[in-house]
GROMACS .gro file of C-alpha atoms in nm:
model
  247
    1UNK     CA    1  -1.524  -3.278  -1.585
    2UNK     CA    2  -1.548  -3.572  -1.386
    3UNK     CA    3  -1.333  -3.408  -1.109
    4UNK     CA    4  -1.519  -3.080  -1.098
    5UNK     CA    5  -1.855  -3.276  -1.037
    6UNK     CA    6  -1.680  -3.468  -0.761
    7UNK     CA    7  -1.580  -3.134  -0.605
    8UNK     CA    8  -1.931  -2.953  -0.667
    9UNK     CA    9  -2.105  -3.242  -0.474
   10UNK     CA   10  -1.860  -3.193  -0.188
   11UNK     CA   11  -1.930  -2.814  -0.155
   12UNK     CA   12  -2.309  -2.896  -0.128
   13UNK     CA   13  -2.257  -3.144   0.152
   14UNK     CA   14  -2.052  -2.903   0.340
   15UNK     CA   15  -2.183  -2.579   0.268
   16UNK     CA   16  -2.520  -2.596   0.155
   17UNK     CA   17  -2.718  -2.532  -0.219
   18UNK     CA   18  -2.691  -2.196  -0.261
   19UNK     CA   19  -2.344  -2.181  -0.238
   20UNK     CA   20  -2.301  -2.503  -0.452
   21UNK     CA   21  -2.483  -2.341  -0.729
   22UNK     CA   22  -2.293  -2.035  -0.732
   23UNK     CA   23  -2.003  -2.270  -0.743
   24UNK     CA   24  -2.105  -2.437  -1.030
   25UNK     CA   25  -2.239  -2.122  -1.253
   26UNK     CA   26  -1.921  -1.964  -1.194
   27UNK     CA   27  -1.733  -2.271  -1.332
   28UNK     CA   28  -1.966  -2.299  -1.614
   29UNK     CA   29  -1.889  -1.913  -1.668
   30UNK     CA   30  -1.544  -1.985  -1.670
   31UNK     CA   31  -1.547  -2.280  -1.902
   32UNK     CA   32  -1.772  -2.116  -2.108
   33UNK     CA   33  -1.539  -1.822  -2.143
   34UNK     CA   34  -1.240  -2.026  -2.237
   35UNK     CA   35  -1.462  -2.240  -2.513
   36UNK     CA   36  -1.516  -1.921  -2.689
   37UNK     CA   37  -1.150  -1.778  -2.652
   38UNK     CA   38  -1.029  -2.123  -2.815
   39UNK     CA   39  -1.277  -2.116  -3.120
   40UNK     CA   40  -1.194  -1.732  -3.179
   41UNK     CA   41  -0.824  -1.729  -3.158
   42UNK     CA   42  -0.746  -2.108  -3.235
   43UNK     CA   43  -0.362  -2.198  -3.278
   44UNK     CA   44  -0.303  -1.835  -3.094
   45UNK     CA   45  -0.555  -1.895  -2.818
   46UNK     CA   46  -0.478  -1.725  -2.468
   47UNK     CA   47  -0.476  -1.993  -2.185
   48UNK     CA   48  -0.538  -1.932  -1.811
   49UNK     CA   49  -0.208  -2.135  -1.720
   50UNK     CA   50   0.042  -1.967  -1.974
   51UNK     CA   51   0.356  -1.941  -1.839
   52UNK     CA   52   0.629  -1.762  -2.053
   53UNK     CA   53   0.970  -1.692  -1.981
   54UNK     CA   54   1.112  -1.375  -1.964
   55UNK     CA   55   1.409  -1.131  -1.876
   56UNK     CA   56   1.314  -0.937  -1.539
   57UNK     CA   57   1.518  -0.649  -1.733
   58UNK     CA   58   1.270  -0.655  -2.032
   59UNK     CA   59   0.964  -0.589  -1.811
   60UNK     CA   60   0.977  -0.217  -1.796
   61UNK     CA   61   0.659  -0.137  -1.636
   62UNK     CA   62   0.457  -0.168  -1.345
   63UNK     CA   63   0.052  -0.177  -1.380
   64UNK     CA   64  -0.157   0.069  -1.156
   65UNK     CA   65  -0.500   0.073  -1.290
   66UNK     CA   66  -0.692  -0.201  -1.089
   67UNK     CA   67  -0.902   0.105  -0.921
   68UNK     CA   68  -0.910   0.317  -1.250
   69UNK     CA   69  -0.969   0.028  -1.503
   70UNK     CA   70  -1.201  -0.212  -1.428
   71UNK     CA   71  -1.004  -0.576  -1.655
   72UNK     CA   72  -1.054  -0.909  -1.571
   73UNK     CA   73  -0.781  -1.150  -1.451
   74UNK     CA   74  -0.760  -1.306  -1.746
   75UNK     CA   75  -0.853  -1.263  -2.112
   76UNK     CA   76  -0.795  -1.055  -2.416
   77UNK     CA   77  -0.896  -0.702  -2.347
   78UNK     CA   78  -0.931  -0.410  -2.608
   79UNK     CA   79  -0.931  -0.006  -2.488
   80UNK     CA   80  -0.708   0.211  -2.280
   81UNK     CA   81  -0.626   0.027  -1.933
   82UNK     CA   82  -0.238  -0.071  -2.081
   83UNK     CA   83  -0.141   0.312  -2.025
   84UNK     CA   84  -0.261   0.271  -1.652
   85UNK     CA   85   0.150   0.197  -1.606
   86UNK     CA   86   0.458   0.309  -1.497
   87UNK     CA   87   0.800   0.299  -1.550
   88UNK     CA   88   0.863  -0.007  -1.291
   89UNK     CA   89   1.224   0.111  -1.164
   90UNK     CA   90   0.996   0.421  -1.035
   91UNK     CA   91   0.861   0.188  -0.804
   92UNK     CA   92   0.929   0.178  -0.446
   93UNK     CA   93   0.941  -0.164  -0.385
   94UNK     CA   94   1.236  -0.160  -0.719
   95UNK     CA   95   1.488   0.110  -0.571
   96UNK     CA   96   1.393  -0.058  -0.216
   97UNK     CA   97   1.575  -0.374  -0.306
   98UNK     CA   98   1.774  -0.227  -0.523
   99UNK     CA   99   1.958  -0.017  -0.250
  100UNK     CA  100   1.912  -0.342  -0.031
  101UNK     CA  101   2.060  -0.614  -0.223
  102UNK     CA  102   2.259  -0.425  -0.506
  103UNK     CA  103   2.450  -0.138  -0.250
  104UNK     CA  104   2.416  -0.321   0.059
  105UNK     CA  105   2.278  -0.076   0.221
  106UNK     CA  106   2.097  -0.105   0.588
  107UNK     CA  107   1.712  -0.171   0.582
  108UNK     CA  108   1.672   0.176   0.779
  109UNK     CA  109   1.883   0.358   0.480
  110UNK     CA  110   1.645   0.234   0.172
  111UNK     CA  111   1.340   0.416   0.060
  112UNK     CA  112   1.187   0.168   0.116
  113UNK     CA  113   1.153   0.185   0.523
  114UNK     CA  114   1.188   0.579   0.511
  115UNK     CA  115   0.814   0.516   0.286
  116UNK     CA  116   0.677   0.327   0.553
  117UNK     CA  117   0.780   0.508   0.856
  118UNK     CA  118   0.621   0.815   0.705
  119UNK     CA  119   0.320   0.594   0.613
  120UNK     CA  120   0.284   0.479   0.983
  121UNK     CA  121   0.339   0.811   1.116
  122UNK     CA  122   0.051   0.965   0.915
  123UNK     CA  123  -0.190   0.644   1.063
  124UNK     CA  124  -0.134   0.523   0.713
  125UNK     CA  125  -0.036   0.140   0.528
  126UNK     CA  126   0.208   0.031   0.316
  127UNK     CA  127   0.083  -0.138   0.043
  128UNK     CA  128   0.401  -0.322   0.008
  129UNK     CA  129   0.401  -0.501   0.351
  130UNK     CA  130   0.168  -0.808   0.273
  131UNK     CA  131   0.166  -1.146   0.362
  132UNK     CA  132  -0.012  -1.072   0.684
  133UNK     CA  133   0.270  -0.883   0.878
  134UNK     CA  134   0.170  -0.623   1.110
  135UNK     CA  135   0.182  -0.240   0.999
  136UNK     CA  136   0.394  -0.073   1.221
  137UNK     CA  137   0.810  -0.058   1.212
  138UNK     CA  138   0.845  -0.421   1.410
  139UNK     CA  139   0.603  -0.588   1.137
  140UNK     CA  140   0.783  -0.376   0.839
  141UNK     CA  141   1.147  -0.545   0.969
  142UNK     CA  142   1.018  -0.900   1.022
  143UNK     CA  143   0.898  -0.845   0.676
  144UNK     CA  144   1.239  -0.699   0.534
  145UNK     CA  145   1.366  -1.074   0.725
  146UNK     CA  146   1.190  -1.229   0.540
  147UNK     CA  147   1.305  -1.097   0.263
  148UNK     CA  148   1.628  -1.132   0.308
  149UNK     CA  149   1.553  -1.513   0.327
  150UNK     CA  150   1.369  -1.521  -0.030
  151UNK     CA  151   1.632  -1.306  -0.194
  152UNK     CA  152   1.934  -1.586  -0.057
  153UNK     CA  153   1.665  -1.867  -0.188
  154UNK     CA  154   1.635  -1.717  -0.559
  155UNK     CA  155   2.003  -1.653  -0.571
  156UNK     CA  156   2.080  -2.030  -0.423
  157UNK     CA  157   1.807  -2.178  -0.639
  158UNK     CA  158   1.635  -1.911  -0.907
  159UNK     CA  159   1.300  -1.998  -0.990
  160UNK     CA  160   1.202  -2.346  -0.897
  161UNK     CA  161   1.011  -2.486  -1.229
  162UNK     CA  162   0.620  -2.492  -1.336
  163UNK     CA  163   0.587  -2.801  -1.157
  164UNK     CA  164   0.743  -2.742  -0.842
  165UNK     CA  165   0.605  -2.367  -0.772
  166UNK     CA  166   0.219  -2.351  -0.756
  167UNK     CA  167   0.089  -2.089  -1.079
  168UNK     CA  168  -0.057  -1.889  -0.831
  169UNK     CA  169   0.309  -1.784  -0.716
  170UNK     CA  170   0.426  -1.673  -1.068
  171UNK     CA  171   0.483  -1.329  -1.125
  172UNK     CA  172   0.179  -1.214  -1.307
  173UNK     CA  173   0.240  -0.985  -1.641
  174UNK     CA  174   0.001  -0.802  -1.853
  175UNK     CA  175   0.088  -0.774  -2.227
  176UNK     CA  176  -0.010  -0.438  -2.379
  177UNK     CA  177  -0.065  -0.321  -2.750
  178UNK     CA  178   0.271  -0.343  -2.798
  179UNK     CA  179   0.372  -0.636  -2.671
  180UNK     CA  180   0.503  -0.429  -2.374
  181UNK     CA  181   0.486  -0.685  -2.044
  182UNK     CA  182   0.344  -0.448  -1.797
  183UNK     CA  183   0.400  -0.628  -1.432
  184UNK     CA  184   0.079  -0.657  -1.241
  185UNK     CA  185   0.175  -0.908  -0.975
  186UNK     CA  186   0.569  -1.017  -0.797
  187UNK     CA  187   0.671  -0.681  -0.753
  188UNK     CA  188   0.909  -0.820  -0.496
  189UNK     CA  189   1.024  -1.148  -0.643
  190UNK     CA  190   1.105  -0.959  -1.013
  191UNK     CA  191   1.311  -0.645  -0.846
  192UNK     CA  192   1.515  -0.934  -0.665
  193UNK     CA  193   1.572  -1.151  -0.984
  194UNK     CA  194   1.675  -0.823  -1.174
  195UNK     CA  195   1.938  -0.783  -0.886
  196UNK     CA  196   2.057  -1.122  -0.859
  197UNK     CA  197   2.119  -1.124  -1.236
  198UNK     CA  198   1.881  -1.419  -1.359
  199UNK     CA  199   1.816  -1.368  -1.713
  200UNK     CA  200   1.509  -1.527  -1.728
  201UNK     CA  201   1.222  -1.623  -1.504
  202UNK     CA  202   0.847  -1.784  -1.556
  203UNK     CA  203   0.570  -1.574  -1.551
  204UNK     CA  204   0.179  -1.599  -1.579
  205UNK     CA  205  -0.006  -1.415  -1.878
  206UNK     CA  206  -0.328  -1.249  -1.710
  207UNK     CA  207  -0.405  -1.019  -1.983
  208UNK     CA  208  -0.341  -0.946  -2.347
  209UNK     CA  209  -0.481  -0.635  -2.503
  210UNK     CA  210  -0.690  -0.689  -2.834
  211UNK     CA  211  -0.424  -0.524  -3.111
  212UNK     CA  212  -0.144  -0.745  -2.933
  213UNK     CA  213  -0.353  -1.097  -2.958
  214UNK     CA  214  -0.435  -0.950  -3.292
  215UNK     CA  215  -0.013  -0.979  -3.383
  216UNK     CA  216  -0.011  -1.316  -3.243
  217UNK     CA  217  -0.300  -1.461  -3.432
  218UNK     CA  218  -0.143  -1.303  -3.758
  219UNK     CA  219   0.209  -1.483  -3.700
  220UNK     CA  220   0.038  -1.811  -3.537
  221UNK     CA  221  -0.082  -1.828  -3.906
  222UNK     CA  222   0.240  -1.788  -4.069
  223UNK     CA  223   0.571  -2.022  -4.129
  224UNK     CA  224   0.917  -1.872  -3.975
  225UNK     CA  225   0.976  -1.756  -4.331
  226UNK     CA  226   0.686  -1.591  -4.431
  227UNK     CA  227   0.717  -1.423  -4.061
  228UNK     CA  228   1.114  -1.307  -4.115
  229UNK     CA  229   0.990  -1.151  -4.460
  230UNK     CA  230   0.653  -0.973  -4.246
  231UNK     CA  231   0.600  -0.636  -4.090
  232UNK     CA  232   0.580  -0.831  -3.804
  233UNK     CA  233   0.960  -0.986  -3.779
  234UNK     CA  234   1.029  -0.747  -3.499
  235UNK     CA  235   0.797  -0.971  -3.272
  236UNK     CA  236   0.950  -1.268  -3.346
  237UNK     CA  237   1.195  -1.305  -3.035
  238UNK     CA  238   0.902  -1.196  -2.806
  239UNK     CA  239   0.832  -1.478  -2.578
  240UNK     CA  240   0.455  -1.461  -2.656
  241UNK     CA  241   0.516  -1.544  -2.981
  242UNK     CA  242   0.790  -1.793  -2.974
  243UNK     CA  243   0.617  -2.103  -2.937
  244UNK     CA  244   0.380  -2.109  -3.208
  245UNK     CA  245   0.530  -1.958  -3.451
  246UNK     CA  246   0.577  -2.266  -3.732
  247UNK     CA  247   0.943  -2.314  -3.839
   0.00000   0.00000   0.00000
């Protein structure tokens, strides 16, 4: 608490009091928001830094509902937005790297480039060219460099822990009413760890939908027995379940 005071009297001096008090009612929000997630959902309770680890092979979908479905970041969310998804080898950026670092094929013989020379030529962007690099041909093959760089890193070095790689790096997964991890950030970094064969990988929980916290509140309150003997057994080697559930 201390610290956030400390940084809400710095933001004053530098940028005046309106902006300060925005500051600070958005951290109460926040704070306020995670109080009442804690008392709700208790031993279960959904945390903004959850990191779980997981097979890139077992997330089969890719989320495309941020303009259809208006969710949070973060939080436990009931309704229809976990059907705004698709099967994530559809994906572009997927049989991209696929052909890239799988078949060794060329940059100019994926899918990939052919997508965003077409986008260019029709004055259009490619959604998967971030990180600041121009949208034309030369900026899409510094990117695919650059690529080619963090695909020789993961395979050298996987994932580099929690506390080496900032959160805000971490693949980010939503978990729908299934338990189905529906990929909503790290498009790029999950096709490549599929490739290079890593078996598991940390991500970030953003979302949960409501009947899927509702399965993890129900087996945070059970013993490994009681669980193996529930409805619920088949959720037991999901890795949103396995660390609460009481041996």
């Amino acid at each position: 608490m201390y610290r956030l005071f400390q940084k809400a009297i710095e933001k004053g001096q530098s940028e005046g009091l309106f902006p300060l008090l925005a500051s600070v009612m958005k951290q109460f929000h926040l704070k306020a928001h995670d109080l009442c997630i804690s008392i709700r959902y208790r031993a279960a309770t959904p945390r903004r830094d959850d990191v779980i680890h997981v097979d890139p092979a077992n997330i089969d979908y890719i989320y495309f509902g941020e303009h259809k479905s208006n969710i949070p970041n973060f939080g436990v969310v009931r309704g229809e937005w976990d059907k705004y998804k698709s099967d994530i080898m559809e994906s572009i950026v997927q049989k991209g790297l696929t052909q890239r670092f799988a078949d060794g094929k060329a940059w100019d013989e994926t899918i990939y480039y052919e997508t965003g020379i077409s986008a260019f030529e029709n004055n259009d962007t490619l959604s998967a060219i971030s990180d600041g690099y121009e949208q034309s041909e030369d900026g899409m093959m510094n990117y695919f460099e650059y690529l080619d760089e963090l695909y020789e890193d993961l395979k050298t070095d996987g994932f580099r822990s929690t506390s080496e790689l900032d959160l805000s790096n971490h693949p980010v997964v939503h978990i729908g009413r299934d338990g189905e991890l529906i990929l909503s950030q790290g498009n790029h970094r999950v096709a490549m760890s599929r490739v290079s064969g890593l078996t598991e990988i940390p991500t970030r929980v953003g979302v949960r939908h409501k009947q899927w916290q509702t399965v993890r509140q129900r087996l945070s309150r059970m013993t490994l027995e009681e669980a193996r003997d529930s409805p619920l057994r088949e959720y037991l080697d999901h890795p949103d379940v396995i660390d609460f559930v009481d041996e």
